[in-house]
Amino acid sequence: MVAAAAVGQAEVAAGLALSFRAVSHEFRLDGRPLPVLEAIDLDVAPGDFVALLGPSGCGKSTLLRLAAGLDAPASGAVLADEAAITGPDPSRVLVFQDPTLFPWRSVRDNIATGPQARGIAGKVQARIDAALDLVGLADFAAAYPHQLSGGMAQRAALARALVNDPRLLLLDEPLGKLDSLTRLAMQDELLKLWQRAGYTALLVTHDVEEALLLANRVIVLSDRPARIKADLTIDLPHPRRRDGAEIVRLRHDILAIMGYGE
């Protein structure tokens, strides 16, 4: 990736504080309640990178949707900087597993979607250029999604999120469908973006190693309805080695917590 033609320091918003206070949630299935989350209490400090691990379908993505303001909890409260989240806001951006780019729009126009929707695209052209540079796609600004590799498309999706200068970046398995080599490269890119921008990050992943390489805190959730089984601080400097003794030990410990111990 091209080194940071980044948004200027004055433009970078500090990460926000995110809190889940006794949050429970359920869905309706055939008219019956399906509990998904149970009494989740979680505080994420500004600028933290927190990874969520747990079984498929346990409610990890639901936590992201609640933080994004796309859904409201059945009970409890979700707070951003101690204020209740009542709906979506550009400061809280959700990036999905699929890039979900508009196929008829160029990379640049895809990245500009948020500012255009808010009627400010004309005022933030420099920010759009900075986002393109930040994810290494300046030379592909005029390309269309079908002309991009999977990794490049996901970079474009990240740039579309970052152009809003989010204070909270919510990542729902954004690397899950990439091939292994591209995934390794994108893990490094995600880490660099977080280090440069200073936003708070909440990552859903099924990859224990990915969580340990990126996050400074790992939350392990139980099966549905999800409860917090473990909350681990990963106090290791970056970059981290996949074969480092502490990473290997923590991976073993987390797998045991998840019920996959040897």
Short mmCIF file of C-alpha atoms in Angstrom, two decimals:
data_model
loop_
_atom_site.label_atom_id
_atom_site.label_comp_id
_atom_site.label_asym_id
_atom_site.label_seq_id
_atom_site.Cartn_x
_atom_site.Cartn_y
_atom_site.Cartn_z
CA MET A 1 0.00 0.00 0.00
CA VAL A 2 1.14 3.54 -0.68
CA ALA A 3 2.26 5.06 2.61
CA ALA A 4 -0.19 7.46 4.09
CA ALA A 5 -1.34 10.16 1.84
CA ALA A 6 -3.59 10.30 4.80
CA VAL A 7 -6.20 12.65 5.99
CA GLY A 8 -4.49 15.48 7.85
CA GLN A 9 -4.14 15.24 11.61
CA ALA A 10 -6.63 18.04 12.13
CA GLU A 11 -9.25 16.09 10.16
CA VAL A 12 -8.82 12.80 12.00
CA ALA A 13 -11.45 12.27 14.65
CA ALA A 14 -10.45 10.43 17.80
CA GLY A 15 -12.16 7.14 18.45
CA LEU A 16 -15.35 7.15 20.48
CA ALA A 17 -16.18 5.24 23.66
CA LEU A 18 -18.69 2.44 23.08
CA SER A 19 -20.73 0.82 25.84
CA PHE A 20 -23.23 -2.02 25.98
CA ARG A 21 -25.20 -1.86 29.23
CA ALA A 22 -27.18 -5.01 30.13
CA VAL A 23 -28.03 -5.49 26.46
CA SER A 24 -30.33 -8.35 25.53
CA HIS A 25 -31.89 -8.92 22.14
CA GLU A 26 -34.15 -11.37 20.37
CA PHE A 27 -35.67 -12.00 16.97
CA ARG A 28 -39.13 -13.27 16.12
CA LEU A 29 -39.15 -16.60 14.28
CA ASP A 30 -42.52 -18.00 13.25
CA GLY A 31 -44.10 -15.76 15.84
CA ARG A 32 -41.89 -17.03 18.65
CA PRO A 33 -38.98 -15.23 20.33
CA LEU A 34 -35.47 -16.36 19.45
CA PRO A 35 -33.06 -14.99 22.11
CA VAL A 36 -29.77 -13.81 20.57
CA LEU A 37 -27.98 -11.73 23.23
CA GLU A 38 -28.28 -12.02 26.99
CA ALA A 39 -27.24 -9.28 29.44
CA ILE A 40 -24.15 -8.08 27.55
CA ASP A 41 -22.06 -5.60 29.54
CA LEU A 42 -19.10 -4.34 27.57
CA ASP A 43 -17.11 -1.09 27.55
CA VAL A 44 -14.76 -0.27 24.67
CA ALA A 45 -12.33 2.59 25.25
CA PRO A 46 -11.69 5.25 22.60
CA GLY A 47 -9.13 4.03 20.07
CA ASP A 48 -9.31 0.37 21.13
CA PHE A 49 -9.27 -2.46 18.59
CA VAL A 50 -11.56 -5.16 19.96
CA ALA A 51 -12.23 -8.53 18.29
CA LEU A 52 -15.36 -10.59 18.89
CA LEU A 53 -15.09 -14.38 18.70
CA GLY A 54 -17.79 -16.98 19.16
CA PRO A 55 -19.80 -19.73 17.46
CA SER A 56 -21.62 -19.03 14.19
CA GLY A 57 -25.00 -17.47 14.81
CA CYS A 58 -24.30 -16.51 18.41
CA GLY A 59 -25.04 -12.81 17.94
CA LYS A 60 -21.70 -11.23 17.04
CA SER A 61 -23.07 -9.44 13.98
CA THR A 62 -26.11 -8.36 15.97
CA LEU A 63 -23.81 -6.50 18.37
CA LEU A 64 -22.34 -4.61 15.40
CA ARG A 65 -25.80 -3.73 14.09
CA LEU A 66 -26.78 -2.40 17.52
CA ALA A 67 -23.60 -0.31 17.68
CA ALA A 68 -24.26 1.02 14.17
CA GLY A 69 -27.77 2.03 15.19
CA LEU A 70 -29.38 -0.21 12.56
CA ASP A 71 -31.31 -2.08 15.27
CA ALA A 72 -32.39 -1.20 18.80
CA PRO A 73 -31.82 -3.65 21.68
CA ALA A 74 -34.81 -5.43 23.17
CA SER A 75 -33.56 -4.30 26.57
CA GLY A 76 -30.58 -2.42 27.91
CA ALA A 77 -28.76 0.44 26.19
CA VAL A 78 -25.96 0.97 23.69
CA LEU A 79 -24.03 4.20 24.21
CA ALA A 80 -21.55 6.21 22.16
CA ASP A 81 -19.59 8.60 24.36
CA GLU A 82 -22.24 8.01 27.06
CA ALA A 83 -25.09 9.12 24.75
CA ALA A 84 -27.72 6.55 23.76
CA ILE A 85 -27.47 5.31 20.18
CA THR A 86 -30.89 5.81 18.60
CA GLY A 87 -30.08 5.41 14.91
CA PRO A 88 -27.33 5.40 12.29
CA ASP A 89 -24.71 8.14 12.22
CA PRO A 90 -21.75 8.78 9.86
CA SER A 91 -19.40 8.61 12.84
CA ARG A 92 -20.27 4.89 13.20
CA VAL A 93 -19.67 2.89 10.02
CA LEU A 94 -20.32 -0.80 9.37
CA VAL A 95 -18.21 -2.70 6.82
CA PHE A 96 -19.69 -6.03 5.70
CA GLN A 97 -18.11 -9.29 4.57
CA ASP A 98 -19.08 -8.53 0.97
CA PRO A 99 -17.81 -5.20 -0.41
CA THR A 100 -21.35 -4.31 -1.64
CA LEU A 101 -20.00 -1.84 -4.18
CA PHE A 102 -22.38 -0.35 -6.75
CA PRO A 103 -21.38 -2.06 -10.02
CA TRP A 104 -22.39 0.91 -12.19
CA ARG A 105 -20.22 3.36 -10.27
CA SER A 106 -16.48 3.85 -10.48
CA VAL A 107 -14.27 3.22 -7.46
CA ARG A 108 -14.10 6.96 -6.80
CA ASP A 109 -17.87 7.37 -7.05
CA ASN A 110 -18.42 4.37 -4.78
CA ILE A 111 -16.14 5.93 -2.18
CA ALA A 112 -17.99 9.24 -2.52
CA THR A 113 -21.39 7.63 -1.83
CA GLY A 114 -21.61 8.78 1.79
CA PRO A 115 -20.62 12.41 1.21
CA GLN A 116 -22.92 12.57 -1.82
CA ALA A 117 -25.85 11.28 0.24
CA ARG A 118 -25.15 14.00 2.80
CA GLY A 119 -24.82 16.67 0.09
CA ILE A 120 -21.19 17.50 0.91
CA ALA A 121 -19.26 15.64 -1.82
CA GLY A 122 -18.13 18.90 -3.41
CA LYS A 123 -16.54 20.00 -0.15
CA VAL A 124 -14.62 16.80 0.55
CA GLN A 125 -12.85 16.00 -2.71
CA ALA A 126 -9.48 16.16 -0.93
CA ARG A 127 -10.78 13.70 1.67
CA ILE A 128 -11.90 11.32 -1.10
CA ASP A 129 -8.43 11.56 -2.67
CA ALA A 130 -6.87 10.89 0.74
CA ALA A 131 -9.05 7.81 1.25
CA LEU A 132 -8.05 6.47 -2.18
CA ASP A 133 -4.38 6.98 -1.34
CA LEU A 134 -4.79 5.49 2.11
CA VAL A 135 -6.03 2.15 0.74
CA GLY A 136 -3.67 2.16 -2.25
CA LEU A 137 -6.32 2.62 -4.95
CA ALA A 138 -5.44 6.06 -6.34
CA ASP A 139 -4.48 4.49 -9.68
CA PHE A 140 -7.82 2.64 -9.84
CA ALA A 141 -10.12 5.58 -9.10
CA ALA A 142 -11.76 5.32 -12.53
CA ALA A 143 -12.05 1.51 -12.49
CA TYR A 144 -15.33 -0.33 -11.95
CA PRO A 145 -15.96 -3.08 -9.39
CA HIS A 146 -15.81 -5.89 -11.97
CA GLN A 147 -12.26 -4.80 -12.79
CA LEU A 148 -11.04 -5.23 -9.20
CA SER A 149 -9.70 -8.26 -7.37
CA GLY A 150 -11.44 -9.35 -4.18
CA GLY A 151 -8.85 -7.64 -2.02
CA MET A 152 -9.05 -4.41 -4.03
CA ALA A 153 -12.85 -4.39 -3.80
CA GLN A 154 -12.63 -4.77 -0.03
CA ARG A 155 -10.11 -1.91 0.11
CA ALA A 156 -12.61 0.23 -1.81
CA ALA A 157 -15.29 -0.68 0.74
CA LEU A 158 -12.92 0.35 3.55
CA ALA A 159 -12.17 3.64 1.80
CA ARG A 160 -15.92 4.27 1.44
CA ALA A 161 -16.16 3.88 5.21
CA LEU A 162 -13.05 5.91 6.03
CA VAL A 163 -14.03 8.90 3.87
CA ASN A 164 -16.65 9.66 6.52
CA ASP A 165 -13.87 10.02 9.13
CA PRO A 166 -15.58 7.46 11.37
CA ARG A 167 -14.93 7.46 15.06
CA LEU A 168 -16.10 3.84 15.24
CA LEU A 169 -15.37 1.29 12.51
CA LEU A 170 -17.48 -1.87 12.76
CA LEU A 171 -16.04 -4.78 10.77
CA ASP A 172 -18.28 -7.79 10.11
CA GLU A 173 -15.86 -10.47 8.90
CA PRO A 174 -14.57 -8.16 6.15
CA LEU A 175 -11.85 -10.62 5.12
CA GLY A 176 -13.87 -13.81 5.39
CA LYS A 177 -14.28 -14.44 1.65
CA LEU A 178 -10.75 -13.59 0.56
CA ASP A 179 -8.14 -16.15 -0.44
CA SER A 180 -5.53 -16.89 2.22
CA LEU A 181 -2.71 -14.76 0.80
CA THR A 182 -4.96 -11.76 0.15
CA ARG A 183 -6.40 -12.16 3.64
CA LEU A 184 -2.92 -11.99 5.20
CA ALA A 185 -2.14 -8.84 3.22
CA MET A 186 -5.45 -7.25 4.17
CA GLN A 187 -4.89 -8.00 7.85
CA ASP A 188 -1.76 -5.88 7.64
CA GLU A 189 -3.70 -3.15 5.82
CA LEU A 190 -6.44 -3.08 8.47
CA LEU A 191 -3.85 -2.75 11.20
CA LYS A 192 -2.08 0.12 9.42
CA LEU A 193 -5.36 1.95 8.80
CA TRP A 194 -6.31 1.70 12.48
CA GLN A 195 -2.87 2.86 13.62
CA ARG A 196 -3.00 5.88 11.29
CA ALA A 197 -6.58 6.97 11.83
CA GLY A 198 -7.04 6.40 15.57
CA TYR A 199 -10.68 5.30 15.36
CA THR A 200 -12.22 2.70 17.65
CA ALA A 201 -12.55 -0.68 15.88
CA LEU A 202 -14.86 -3.60 16.62
CA LEU A 203 -14.10 -6.69 14.52
CA VAL A 204 -16.22 -9.82 14.16
CA THR A 205 -14.14 -12.79 13.02
CA HIS A 206 -14.11 -16.58 13.23
CA ASP A 207 -10.32 -16.62 12.93
CA VAL A 208 -8.66 -16.76 16.36
CA GLU A 209 -5.24 -15.98 14.91
CA GLU A 210 -6.63 -12.94 13.07
CA ALA A 211 -8.10 -11.63 16.31
CA LEU A 212 -4.79 -12.06 18.13
CA LEU A 213 -2.73 -10.43 15.39
CA LEU A 214 -4.93 -7.34 15.12
CA ALA A 215 -6.78 -6.62 18.35
CA ASN A 216 -5.59 -5.29 21.70
CA ARG A 217 -8.57 -7.00 23.31
CA VAL A 218 -10.46 -10.20 22.47
CA ILE A 219 -14.00 -10.93 23.65
CA VAL A 220 -15.15 -14.57 23.50
CA LEU A 221 -18.91 -15.07 23.34
CA SER A 222 -20.91 -18.16 24.23
CA ASP A 223 -23.39 -19.93 22.01
CA ARG A 224 -26.78 -18.25 21.50
CA PRO A 225 -28.05 -16.41 23.41
CA ALA A 226 -24.60 -14.89 23.60
CA ARG A 227 -22.99 -14.04 26.91
CA ILE A 228 -19.40 -12.96 27.47
CA LYS A 229 -17.31 -16.01 28.36
CA ALA A 230 -13.91 -14.32 28.39
CA ASP A 231 -12.43 -10.84 28.03
CA LEU A 232 -8.70 -10.95 27.27
CA THR A 233 -6.29 -8.04 26.97
CA ILE A 234 -3.66 -8.66 24.29
CA ASP A 235 -0.78 -6.55 25.57
CA LEU A 236 1.69 -7.27 22.77
CA PRO A 237 3.44 -4.80 20.46
CA HIS A 238 2.72 -4.67 16.74
CA PRO A 239 3.67 -6.17 14.38
CA ARG A 240 2.98 -9.57 15.92
CA ARG A 241 4.42 -12.86 14.70
CA ARG A 242 1.98 -15.64 13.91
CA ASP A 243 4.41 -18.14 15.39
CA GLY A 244 5.30 -16.01 18.42
CA ALA A 245 5.23 -17.98 21.67
CA GLU A 246 2.65 -15.71 23.32
CA ILE A 247 0.38 -15.72 20.26
CA VAL A 248 0.53 -19.52 20.15
CA ARG A 249 -0.25 -19.75 23.87
CA LEU A 250 -3.16 -17.31 23.66
CA ARG A 251 -4.55 -19.12 20.62
CA HIS A 252 -4.50 -22.38 22.56
CA ASP A 253 -6.19 -20.74 25.57
CA ILE A 254 -8.94 -19.14 23.47
CA LEU A 255 -9.67 -22.35 21.59
CA ALA A 256 -10.00 -24.10 24.93
CA ILE A 257 -12.44 -21.43 26.13
CA MET A 258 -14.43 -21.96 22.95
CA GLY A 259 -14.53 -25.70 23.57
CA TYR A 260 -11.90 -26.75 21.07
CA GLY A 261 -9.10 -27.57 23.51
CA GLU A 262 -6.84 -30.48 22.79
#
